[in-house]
Tab-separated table of C-alpha atoms in Angstrom:
chain	number	residue	atom	x	y	z
D	247	MET	CA	25.587	-11.804	8.325
D	248	SER	CA	29.332	-13.054	8.607
D	249	GLU	CA	28.072	-15.451	11.765
D	250	LEU	CA	25.244	-17.054	9.920
D	251	THR	CA	26.042	-19.995	8.010
D	252	PRO	CA	22.656	-21.484	5.696
D	253	ARG	CA	22.625	-24.032	8.330
D	254	GLU	CA	21.445	-21.556	10.868
D	255	ILE	CA	19.958	-19.316	8.043
D	256	VAL	CA	17.053	-21.905	7.681
D	257	ALA	CA	16.916	-22.385	11.570
D	258	GLU	CA	15.875	-19.242	12.124
D	259	LEU	CA	13.690	-19.535	9.139
D	260	ASP	CA	12.481	-22.442	10.632
D	261	LYS	CA	11.058	-20.405	13.758
D	262	TYR	CA	8.513	-18.722	11.325
D	263	ILE	CA	7.972	-20.410	8.481
D	264	VAL	CA	6.862	-24.309	8.479
D	265	GLY	CA	8.374	-26.723	6.068
D	266	GLN	CA	9.316	-25.661	2.496
D	267	GLN	CA	12.899	-27.272	3.259
D	268	GLU	CA	13.971	-26.693	-0.205
D	269	ALA	CA	13.036	-22.770	-0.410
D	270	LYS	CA	14.941	-22.033	2.477
D	271	ARG	CA	17.985	-23.817	1.106
D	272	ALA	CA	17.843	-22.370	-2.111
D	273	VAL	CA	17.439	-18.596	0.157
D	274	ALA	CA	19.766	-19.265	2.360
D	275	ILE	CA	22.542	-20.148	-0.154
D	276	ALA	CA	22.132	-17.251	-1.704
D	277	LEU	CA	22.376	-15.101	1.126
D	278	ARG	CA	25.505	-16.672	2.562
D	279	THR	CA	27.050	-16.226	-1.289
D	280	ARG	CA	26.574	-12.408	-0.868
D	281	TYR	CA	28.542	-12.631	2.348
D	282	ARG	CA	31.618	-14.716	0.204
D	283	ARG	CA	31.218	-12.340	-2.637
D	284	SER	CA	32.248	-9.483	-0.149
D	285	LEU	CA	35.647	-11.092	1.042
D	286	MET	CA	36.771	-11.522	-2.555
D	287	PRO	CA	39.090	-9.431	-4.317
D	288	PRO	CA	37.376	-6.395	-5.523
D	289	GLU	CA	38.372	-7.324	-9.329
D	290	LEU	CA	36.782	-10.240	-9.275
D	291	ARG	CA	33.870	-9.673	-6.898
D	292	GLU	CA	32.023	-7.453	-9.409
D	293	GLU	CA	32.180	-10.588	-11.777
D	294	VAL	CA	29.900	-12.435	-9.180
D	295	VAL	CA	26.329	-12.290	-10.363
D	296	PRO	CA	23.760	-12.140	-7.840
D	297	LYS	CA	21.543	-16.214	-7.533
D	298	ASN	CA	18.303	-14.523	-8.436
D	299	ILE	CA	15.258	-17.165	-7.299
D	300	LEU	CA	12.055	-18.226	-8.981
D	301	MET	CA	9.763	-19.663	-6.108
D	302	ILE	CA	6.948	-21.661	-7.517
D	303	GLY	CA	3.733	-22.696	-5.279
D	304	PRO	CA	0.103	-22.069	-4.674
D	305	THR	CA	-0.918	-18.693	-2.505
D	306	GLY	CA	-0.040	-18.966	1.197
D	307	VAL	CA	2.674	-21.572	1.234
D	308	GLY	CA	5.208	-19.059	2.949
D	309	LYS	CA	6.647	-17.845	-0.648
D	310	THR	CA	6.620	-13.944	0.429
D	311	GLU	CA	7.116	-14.441	4.461
D	312	ILE	CA	10.610	-16.282	3.046
D	313	ALA	CA	11.935	-13.674	1.671
D	314	ARG	CA	10.727	-10.622	4.289
D	315	ARG	CA	11.876	-13.177	7.234
D	316	LEU	CA	15.367	-13.454	5.305
D	317	ALA	CA	15.453	-9.328	4.682
D	318	ARG	CA	15.269	-8.973	8.563
D	319	LEU	CA	17.485	-11.659	9.544
D	320	VAL	CA	20.410	-9.823	7.910
D	321	ASN	CA	18.935	-6.530	8.027
D	322	ALA	CA	19.055	-5.773	4.817
D	323	PRO	CA	16.846	-3.521	2.703
D	324	PHE	CA	13.548	-5.093	1.011
D	325	ALA	CA	11.269	-4.148	-1.082
D	326	LYS	CA	8.080	-6.211	-2.139
D	327	VAL	CA	6.638	-5.427	-5.278
D	328	GLU	CA	3.222	-6.648	-7.578
D	329	ALA	CA	4.409	-7.348	-11.023
D	330	THR	CA	0.718	-6.565	-11.859
D	331	LYS	CA	1.216	-3.068	-10.989
D	332	PHE	CA	3.445	-2.279	-13.736
D	333	THR	CA	2.641	-1.891	-16.988
D	334	GLU	CA	4.486	-0.827	-20.165
D	335	VAL	CA	6.264	2.447	-20.900
D	336	GLY	CA	3.810	4.271	-22.629
D	337	TYR	CA	1.035	3.049	-20.811
D	338	VAL	CA	-0.900	4.699	-17.720
D	339	GLY	CA	0.491	2.700	-14.713
D	340	ARG	CA	3.841	2.338	-12.281
D	341	ASP	CA	7.326	2.317	-14.097
D	342	VAL	CA	9.076	-0.831	-13.357
D	343	GLU	CA	12.069	1.538	-11.930
D	344	SER	CA	9.976	2.571	-9.338
D	345	MET	CA	10.740	-0.668	-7.484
D	346	VAL	CA	14.479	0.286	-7.016
D	347	ARG	CA	13.577	4.056	-5.860
D	348	ASP	CA	11.047	1.939	-3.427
D	349	LEU	CA	14.061	0.002	-2.560
D	350	VAL	CA	16.476	2.784	-1.998
D	351	GLU	CA	13.963	5.002	0.028
D	352	THR	CA	13.867	1.911	3.004
D	353	ALA	CA	17.251	1.853	2.598
D	354	ILE	CA	17.396	5.616	3.425
D	355	ARG	CA	15.114	5.114	6.467
D	356	MET	CA	17.306	2.190	7.795
D	357	ALA	CA	20.827	4.086	7.678
D	358	LYS	CA	18.700	7.150	9.172
D	359	ASP	CA	17.193	5.063	12.207
D	360	ALA	CA	20.734	3.684	12.567
D	361	ARG	CA	22.765	6.669	12.763
D	362	MET	CA	19.365	8.173	15.030
D	363	GLN	CA	20.531	5.497	17.628
D	364	GLU	CA	23.896	6.469	17.564
D	365	VAL	CA	23.473	9.965	18.115
D	366	ALA	CA	20.193	9.229	20.969
D	367	ASP	CA	22.007	9.682	24.230
D	368	ARG	CA	23.521	13.019	22.842
D	369	ALA	CA	20.144	14.069	21.563
D	370	GLU	CA	18.334	13.389	24.702
D	371	LYS	CA	20.887	16.005	26.645
D	372	LEU	CA	20.247	18.491	24.102
D	373	ALA	CA	16.872	18.093	24.381
D	374	GLU	CA	16.479	18.224	27.878
D	375	GLU	CA	18.710	21.866	28.082
D	376	ARG	CA	16.048	22.707	25.494
D	377	LEU	CA	12.954	21.712	28.132
D	378	LEU	CA	15.161	23.594	30.866
D	379	ASP	CA	15.110	26.747	28.438
D	380	ILE	CA	11.136	26.244	27.617
D	381	LEU	CA	10.775	25.932	31.436
D	382	ALA	CA	13.394	28.458	33.059
D	383	PRO	CA	14.378	30.523	30.263
D	384	MET	CA	17.577	32.834	31.011
D	385	PRO	CA	16.878	36.454	30.874
D	386	LYS	CA	18.298	37.803	27.616
D	387	PRO	CA	20.620	41.117	27.980
D	388	LYS	CA	18.650	44.290	26.867
D	389	ARG	CA	19.578	45.614	23.238
D	390	PRO	CA	22.223	48.504	23.204
D	391	PRO	CA	20.197	52.010	23.257
D	392	ASN	CA	19.567	53.515	20.003
D	393	PRO	CA	22.020	56.261	19.505
D	394	PHE	CA	19.503	59.188	18.002
D	395	ALA	CA	16.946	57.969	21.187
D	396	ALA	CA	19.911	58.724	23.735
D	397	LEU	CA	20.791	62.015	22.225
D	398	LEU	CA	17.211	63.220	22.183
D	399	GLY	CA	17.031	62.028	25.906
D	400	MET	CA	14.769	59.108	24.871
D	401	GLY	CA	17.055	56.305	26.054
D	402	GLU	CA	16.384	53.352	27.846
D	403	PRO	CA	17.595	53.149	31.606
D	404	GLU	CA	21.066	51.349	31.486
D	405	GLU	CA	20.798	48.021	32.723
D	406	ASP	CA	22.510	46.979	36.400
D	407	GLU	CA	24.961	44.581	35.946
D	408	GLY	CA	24.745	43.418	39.543
D	409	GLU	CA	20.590	42.800	39.378
D	410	LEU	CA	21.390	40.987	36.393
D	411	ALA	CA	24.004	38.943	37.319
D	412	GLU	CA	21.726	38.162	40.841
D	413	THR	CA	18.721	36.977	38.548
D	414	ARG	CA	21.049	34.921	36.672
D	415	SER	CA	22.176	33.456	39.483
D	416	SER	CA	19.158	32.411	40.884
D	417	ILE	CA	17.534	31.353	37.839
D	418	GLN	CA	20.578	28.749	37.437
D	419	ALA	CA	19.659	27.397	40.899
D	420	LYS	CA	15.984	27.009	39.736
D	421	ARG	CA	17.395	25.276	36.600
D	422	ARG	CA	19.323	22.448	38.556
D	423	GLU	CA	16.435	21.818	40.593
D	424	LEU	CA	14.229	21.699	37.593
D	425	ALA	CA	17.216	19.225	35.796
D	426	GLN	CA	16.713	17.132	38.668
D	427	ARG	CA	13.282	16.862	38.686
D	428	LEU	CA	13.026	16.315	35.009
D	429	ARG	CA	15.644	13.179	35.267
D	430	ALA	CA	13.474	11.572	37.927
D	431	GLY	CA	10.673	11.886	35.962
D	432	GLU	CA	8.232	13.895	38.383
D	433	LEU	CA	7.471	16.467	35.664
D	434	GLU	CA	6.460	14.208	32.688
D	435	ASN	CA	2.438	15.280	32.995
D	436	GLU	CA	3.427	19.116	32.802
D	437	VAL	CA	2.149	20.984	29.829
D	438	ILE	CA	4.387	23.510	28.196
D	439	GLU	CA	4.699	24.974	24.712
D	440	ILE	CA	7.166	24.562	22.272
D	441	GLU	CA	8.041	25.654	19.189
D	442	VAL	CA	9.138	22.535	16.279
D	443	GLU	CA	9.267	23.133	12.547
D	444	ASP	CA	6.806	22.172	10.374
D	445	THR	CA	7.607	18.977	8.425
D	446	THR	CA	4.171	18.550	6.790
D	447	PRO	CA	4.903	18.015	2.793
D	448	HIS	CA	3.071	20.036	0.393
D	449	THR	CA	1.614	17.676	-2.184
D	450	LEU	CA	1.100	18.071	-5.691
D	451	GLN	CA	-0.552	15.770	-8.167
D	452	LEU	CA	1.480	15.519	-11.513
D	453	PHE	CA	0.813	14.479	-14.714
D	454	THR	CA	3.970	12.278	-15.617
D	455	GLY	CA	4.527	9.818	-18.094
D	456	MET	CA	3.354	6.656	-15.926
D	457	GLY	CA	-0.077	8.719	-15.146
D	458	VAL	CA	-1.075	11.143	-12.351
D	459	GLU	CA	0.769	10.691	-9.246
D	460	GLU	CA	0.686	12.425	-5.951
D	461	MET	CA	3.960	13.497	-5.433
D	462	GLY	CA	5.194	15.207	-2.333
D	463	VAL	CA	7.015	18.558	-2.885
D	464	ASN	CA	9.658	19.649	0.102
D	465	LEU	CA	9.582	23.610	-0.921
D	466	GLN	CA	13.018	24.143	1.663
D	467	ASP	CA	15.064	21.463	-0.552
D	468	MET	CA	13.877	23.416	-3.891
D	469	PHE	CA	15.099	26.550	-2.711
D	470	GLY	CA	17.852	25.629	-0.569
D	471	GLY	CA	18.098	28.411	2.375
D	472	LEU	CA	16.354	30.936	0.481
D	473	LEU	CA	13.091	30.037	2.487
D	474	PRO	CA	12.897	30.557	6.328
D	475	LYS	CA	12.108	27.054	8.267
D	476	ARG	CA	8.220	27.502	9.124
D	477	LYS	CA	7.913	26.903	12.496
D	478	ARG	CA	4.247	26.267	14.574
D	479	ARG	CA	3.856	26.145	18.594
D	480	ARG	CA	2.232	23.274	20.217
D	481	ARG	CA	0.655	22.392	23.480
D	482	VAL	CA	2.267	19.035	24.644
D	483	THR	CA	3.242	17.268	27.781
D	484	VAL	CA	6.810	17.152	29.084
D	485	SER	CA	7.069	13.420	28.198
D	486	GLU	CA	5.764	14.159	24.613
D	487	GLY	CA	7.646	17.172	24.283
D	488	ARG	CA	11.232	15.009	25.301
D	489	LYS	CA	10.562	12.722	22.470
D	490	ILE	CA	9.738	15.728	19.697
D	491	LEU	CA	13.144	17.510	20.879
D	492	ALA	CA	15.393	14.719	20.922
D	493	GLN	CA	14.020	14.018	17.540
D	494	GLU	CA	14.622	17.124	16.324
D	495	GLU	CA	18.195	17.427	17.853
D	496	ALA	CA	18.958	13.646	16.454
D	497	GLN	CA	17.970	15.078	12.992
D	498	LYS	CA	20.578	18.066	13.342
D	499	LEU	CA	23.693	16.061	14.626
D	500	ILE	CA	23.675	13.162	11.793
D	501	ASP	CA	25.246	14.194	8.153
D	502	MET	CA	22.133	12.847	5.779
D	503	ASP	CA	24.986	13.155	2.956
D	504	GLU	CA	26.716	10.356	4.599
D	505	VAL	CA	23.305	8.258	5.292
D	506	ILE	CA	22.424	8.630	1.499
D	507	SER	CA	26.037	7.490	0.863
D	508	GLU	CA	25.722	4.684	3.088
D	509	ALA	CA	22.018	3.458	2.076
D	510	ILE	CA	22.731	3.478	-1.533
D	511	ASP	CA	25.978	1.428	-0.983
D	512	ARG	CA	23.207	-0.877	1.347
D	513	THR	CA	20.921	-1.256	-1.913
D	514	GLU	CA	23.505	-1.864	-4.321
D	515	GLN	CA	25.363	-4.600	-2.124
D	516	TYR	CA	22.697	-6.103	0.047
D	517	GLY	CA	19.340	-5.432	-1.059
D	518	ILE	CA	16.412	-7.805	-1.936
D	519	VAL	CA	13.743	-6.865	-4.159
D	520	PHE	CA	10.438	-9.674	-3.754
D	521	ILE	CA	8.354	-9.551	-6.886
D	522	ASP	CA	5.143	-11.466	-6.651
D	523	GLU	CA	2.581	-12.684	-8.872
D	524	ILE	CA	4.957	-12.756	-11.876
D	525	ASP	CA	2.790	-15.334	-13.379
D	526	LYS	CA	0.474	-13.062	-13.917
D	527	ILE	CA	2.544	-10.952	-16.775
D	528	ALA	CA	3.864	-14.661	-18.452
D	529	GLY	CA	2.074	-15.510	-21.372
D	530	ARG	CA	3.017	-13.906	-25.055
D	531	GLU	CA	0.445	-14.155	-26.918
D	532	GLY	CA	-0.437	-11.802	-29.304
D	533	GLY	CA	-3.931	-9.737	-29.856
D	534	HIS	CA	-5.814	-7.340	-27.813
D	535	GLY	CA	-7.390	-6.646	-25.052
D	536	PRO	CA	-6.146	-6.143	-21.177
D	537	ASP	CA	-3.234	-8.463	-21.827
D	538	VAL	CA	-1.294	-7.108	-24.578
D	539	SER	CA	1.616	-5.203	-22.263
D	540	ARG	CA	2.416	-8.339	-20.759
D	541	GLU	CA	5.512	-8.996	-22.396
D	542	GLY	CA	6.562	-5.371	-22.343
D	543	VAL	CA	6.199	-5.612	-18.450
D	544	GLN	CA	8.811	-8.305	-18.986
D	545	ARG	CA	10.842	-6.588	-21.235
D	546	ASP	CA	11.014	-3.523	-19.357
D	547	ILE	CA	11.905	-5.952	-15.703
D	548	LEU	CA	14.529	-7.784	-17.489
D	549	PRO	CA	17.440	-4.572	-17.224
D	550	ILE	CA	16.688	-3.828	-14.010
D	551	VAL	CA	17.307	-7.712	-12.745
D	552	GLU	CA	19.913	-7.982	-15.463
D	553	GLY	CA	22.075	-4.886	-14.042
D	554	SER	CA	21.245	-1.319	-14.926
D	555	THR	CA	21.591	2.249	-13.446
D	556	VAL	CA	18.159	3.894	-12.161
D	557	MET	CA	18.187	7.451	-11.492
D	558	THR	CA	16.958	8.402	-8.044
D	559	LYS	CA	16.127	11.622	-6.081
D	560	TYR	CA	19.169	10.571	-4.080
D	561	GLY	CA	21.438	10.130	-7.329
D	562	PRO	CA	22.184	6.656	-9.609
D	563	VAL	CA	21.561	3.120	-8.096
D	564	ARG	CA	22.923	0.155	-9.923
D	565	THR	CA	21.433	-2.848	-9.576
D	566	ASP	CA	23.981	-5.256	-10.747
D	567	HIS	CA	24.203	-6.834	-7.448
D	568	ILE	CA	20.503	-6.925	-5.908
D	569	LEU	CA	18.813	-10.102	-5.481
D	570	PHE	CA	15.829	-10.601	-6.837
D	571	ILE	CA	13.402	-13.269	-5.645
D	572	ALA	CA	10.217	-13.815	-8.024
D	573	ALA	CA	7.098	-15.550	-6.909
D	574	GLY	CA	3.892	-16.718	-8.450
D	575	ALA	CA	1.296	-20.166	-8.336
D	576	PHE	CA	1.885	-20.768	-12.154
D	577	HIS	CA	-1.890	-22.403	-12.370
D	578	VAL	CA	-2.833	-21.131	-15.557
D	579	SER	CA	0.140	-20.013	-16.995
D	580	LYS	CA	3.966	-21.858	-16.244
D	581	PRO	CA	7.642	-20.291	-16.306
D	582	SER	CA	8.410	-21.172	-19.667
D	583	ASP	CA	5.776	-18.713	-20.906
D	584	LEU	CA	8.054	-16.035	-19.630
D	585	ILE	CA	10.580	-14.216	-22.261
D	586	PRO	CA	13.524	-16.642	-22.279
D	587	GLU	CA	16.253	-13.558	-21.325
D	588	LEU	CA	13.938	-13.081	-18.079
D	589	GLN	CA	14.233	-17.020	-17.220
D	590	GLY	CA	17.802	-16.685	-17.701
D	591	ARG	CA	17.728	-14.188	-15.012
D	592	PHE	CA	16.267	-16.534	-12.264
D	593	PRO	CA	18.465	-19.548	-12.456
D	594	ILE	CA	17.777	-20.934	-9.444
D	595	ARG	CA	13.654	-22.348	-9.464
D	596	VAL	CA	12.392	-23.621	-6.200
D	597	GLU	CA	8.863	-25.496	-5.988
D	598	LEU	CA	7.019	-24.959	-3.210
D	599	SER	CA	4.421	-27.257	-1.766
D	600	SER	CA	0.694	-27.353	-1.035
D	601	LEU	CA	0.094	-27.718	2.572
D	602	THR	CA	-0.930	-30.603	4.340
D	603	ILE	CA	-3.592	-31.159	7.596
D	604	ASP	CA	-0.055	-31.721	9.637
D	605	ASP	CA	1.450	-28.632	8.308
D	606	PHE	CA	-1.877	-26.657	9.190
D	607	GLU	CA	-1.401	-27.998	12.746
D	608	ARG	CA	1.860	-27.022	12.927
D	609	ILE	CA	1.748	-23.978	11.712
D	610	LEU	CA	-0.903	-22.762	14.097
D	611	THR	CA	1.330	-24.113	17.042
D	612	GLU	CA	5.041	-24.419	16.448
D	613	PRO	CA	5.997	-20.632	15.020
D	614	GLU	CA	6.710	-17.658	17.626
D	615	ASN	CA	4.235	-15.768	15.546
D	616	ALA	CA	1.452	-18.844	15.751
D	617	LEU	CA	-2.072	-17.837	15.290
D	618	LEU	CA	-3.141	-19.160	18.410
D	619	LYS	CA	-0.430	-17.667	20.315
D	620	GLN	CA	-1.454	-14.273	18.723
D	621	ASN	CA	-5.615	-14.996	19.342
D	622	THR	CA	-4.656	-15.901	23.068
D	623	ALA	CA	-2.503	-13.157	23.823
D	624	LEU	CA	-5.009	-10.788	22.263
D	625	LEU	CA	-7.824	-11.995	24.256
D	626	ALA	CA	-5.837	-12.449	27.611
D	627	VAL	CA	-5.365	-8.139	26.895
D	628	GLU	CA	-9.230	-8.095	27.948
D	629	GLY	CA	-8.466	-10.647	30.992
D	630	LEU	CA	-9.620	-13.659	29.271
D	631	ASN	CA	-7.965	-17.127	29.505
D	632	LEU	CA	-8.642	-19.224	26.293
D	633	ARG	CA	-7.146	-22.657	25.507
D	634	PHE	CA	-7.625	-25.104	22.512
D	635	THR	CA	-7.984	-28.486	23.249
D	636	PRO	CA	-5.222	-30.713	20.958
D	637	GLU	CA	-8.733	-32.208	19.528
D	638	ALA	CA	-9.967	-28.729	18.287
D	639	ILE	CA	-6.880	-27.534	16.760
D	640	ARG	CA	-6.743	-31.145	14.880
D	641	ALA	CA	-10.534	-30.464	13.795
D	642	ILE	CA	-9.560	-26.993	12.788
D	643	CYS	CA	-6.417	-27.843	10.456
D	644	GLU	CA	-9.234	-30.507	8.923
D	645	ILE	CA	-11.999	-28.257	8.384
D	646	ALA	CA	-9.366	-25.834	6.246
D	647	TYR	CA	-7.712	-28.528	4.188
D	648	LEU	CA	-11.276	-29.581	3.227
D	649	VAL	CA	-12.202	-26.184	2.282
D	650	ASN	CA	-9.064	-25.533	0.235
D	651	GLU	CA	-9.732	-28.847	-1.323
D	652	GLN	CA	-13.411	-28.153	-2.278
D	653	THR	CA	-13.082	-23.993	-3.139
D	654	GLU	CA	-9.986	-22.548	-4.052
D	655	ASN	CA	-6.717	-23.397	-2.376
D	656	ILE	CA	-5.349	-20.140	-0.089
D	657	GLY	CA	-3.179	-22.013	1.557
D	658	ALA	CA	-2.425	-21.203	5.562
D	659	ARG	CA	-4.484	-17.754	4.822
D	660	ARG	CA	-7.687	-20.063	5.222
D	661	LEU	CA	-6.874	-20.905	9.026
D	662	HIS	CA	-7.527	-16.696	9.479
D	663	THR	CA	-10.628	-16.928	8.320
D	664	ILE	CA	-11.712	-19.802	9.862
D	665	LEU	CA	-10.570	-19.243	13.280
D	666	GLU	CA	-12.142	-15.299	13.025
D	667	LYS	CA	-15.708	-17.112	12.275
D	668	ILE	CA	-14.778	-19.678	15.426
D	669	LEU	CA	-13.812	-16.817	17.992
D	670	GLU	CA	-16.306	-14.282	16.537
D	671	ASP	CA	-18.655	-14.470	19.358
D	672	VAL	CA	-16.424	-14.285	21.849
D	673	SER	CA	-14.515	-11.555	20.575
D	674	PHE	CA	-17.455	-9.639	20.380
D	675	ASP	CA	-18.291	-10.125	23.997
D	676	ALA	CA	-14.907	-10.342	25.693
D	677	ALA	CA	-15.158	-7.095	27.674
D	678	ASN	CA	-18.577	-8.489	29.020
D	679	LEU	CA	-17.280	-12.172	29.710
D	680	ASP	CA	-16.113	-13.048	33.201
D	681	ALA	CA	-12.143	-13.309	33.319
D	682	ALA	CA	-11.939	-16.197	35.975
D	683	VAL	CA	-13.330	-18.523	33.604
D	684	ASP	CA	-11.419	-20.259	31.642
D	685	TYR	CA	-12.503	-20.426	27.874
D	686	VAL	CA	-11.841	-23.771	26.494
D	687	ILE	CA	-12.352	-23.974	22.265
D	688	THR	CA	-13.620	-27.912	22.055
D	689	LYS	CA	-13.746	-30.212	19.170
D	690	GLU	CA	-17.609	-29.611	19.292
D	691	TYR	CA	-17.352	-26.010	19.762
D	692	VAL	CA	-15.791	-26.087	16.237
D	693	GLU	CA	-17.937	-28.390	14.471
D	694	GLN	CA	-21.100	-26.341	15.766
D	695	ARG	CA	-19.678	-22.651	14.464
D	696	LEU	CA	-18.628	-24.474	11.094
D	697	GLN	CA	-20.987	-27.368	10.491
D	698	GLY	CA	-23.730	-25.472	8.434
D	699	ILE	CA	-20.955	-23.372	6.160
D	700	VAL	CA	-18.666	-26.315	5.891
D	701	LYS	CA	-21.438	-28.419	4.555
D	702	ASP	CA	-23.187	-25.755	2.303
D	703	ARG	CA	-20.623	-25.453	-0.397
D	704	GLU	CA	-21.890	-22.881	-2.308
D	705	LEU	CA	-22.180	-20.521	1.006
D	706	THR	CA	-18.884	-21.919	1.681
D	707	ARG	CA	-17.294	-19.858	-1.283
D	708	TYR	CA	-18.737	-16.980	0.040
D	709	ILE	CA	-17.918	-16.862	3.410
D	710	LEU	CA	-14.755	-19.022	3.973
């Protein structure tokens, strides 16, 4: 984060998201503010509250993608939640605190993966030792004879030390040879039998205050060391066995207490929560019906955004400095329909503009994950060389814009449906087509594939 200035953050976001410069600038400033805050004196650092952002704009214009790419950019814990999934306390549904628990789980996974990467080399060596123990086990010394059996003359014959040393020496030589072959990759397809810990969680269905939830219960965690760890045997190749054993050894090498401590700290200082569809819970109308708890959901979200302590299974987590980014189309309602306290907790407001034909054209071609690049690469796997003429790309964009205008405006997602319709025949027959031929998608082909659907508005409503 220290190396990324707001201008550089916007430049990185430009690689994946077309337009929406105002929103990109807002999130870049909010992110840089976090870095500035981390360098402040401790007594002043606690007073700086995050610049929570409210994004307003139609669906499919890049609201979620901006938040997701932002989190990836700085490797921060990120959780995306739908405001419509939450209900007021006392109703059946998800509790608003679950968004923080989801964020902590993400942070735990990230911290654990980072620690396991650090010990990967040591884990590989330990896994190789375990493979050698399976392929060429060392002889175990016999148990001492039973004294009562010895008195009755029933004791086992004493072990010949010289013979045991000779056996050990020959096995050591065999192990050295096998170790060389393992490193050279000569035994990757050999089948071996390994013993692994059974990590399958036992799932219980619990009735809680938030409704009926399935909850994974780890009995080993509940009873500590009282229960022995369950083992099971698996037949796998050496290649697969090395990965499984390296994973197990890495788990043993990392300190989970440190992982949890680091994850909670990262959650509290750098976590990002994206609350989508917040406009669906806006509105303070009274009366009965399914929307009766809208304002209640807002009241429950308020303390989380303001800053409170949420209890998780890893310990308490403070939400005072978590960055909250809310988004909504606000077609029916408007931001002023939110309760005033919640409005005040999202001081930065940015409006995202609807996409034009030129925007669609850039979305199809410019980003690193552009749709045309994805579809071309997918069919290249089958050996097909697929190309789109500039006129065909323009025709696709014009049709997408027209359909959005005539029916529901779903933004850039319309390009997915139209491209699938255009490439349906090619994708279906890809395995049987001649790989030596270049398949060029022309303007005429696009119009032919979509002509009937675009003209019939009622049909468009159902297909596109």
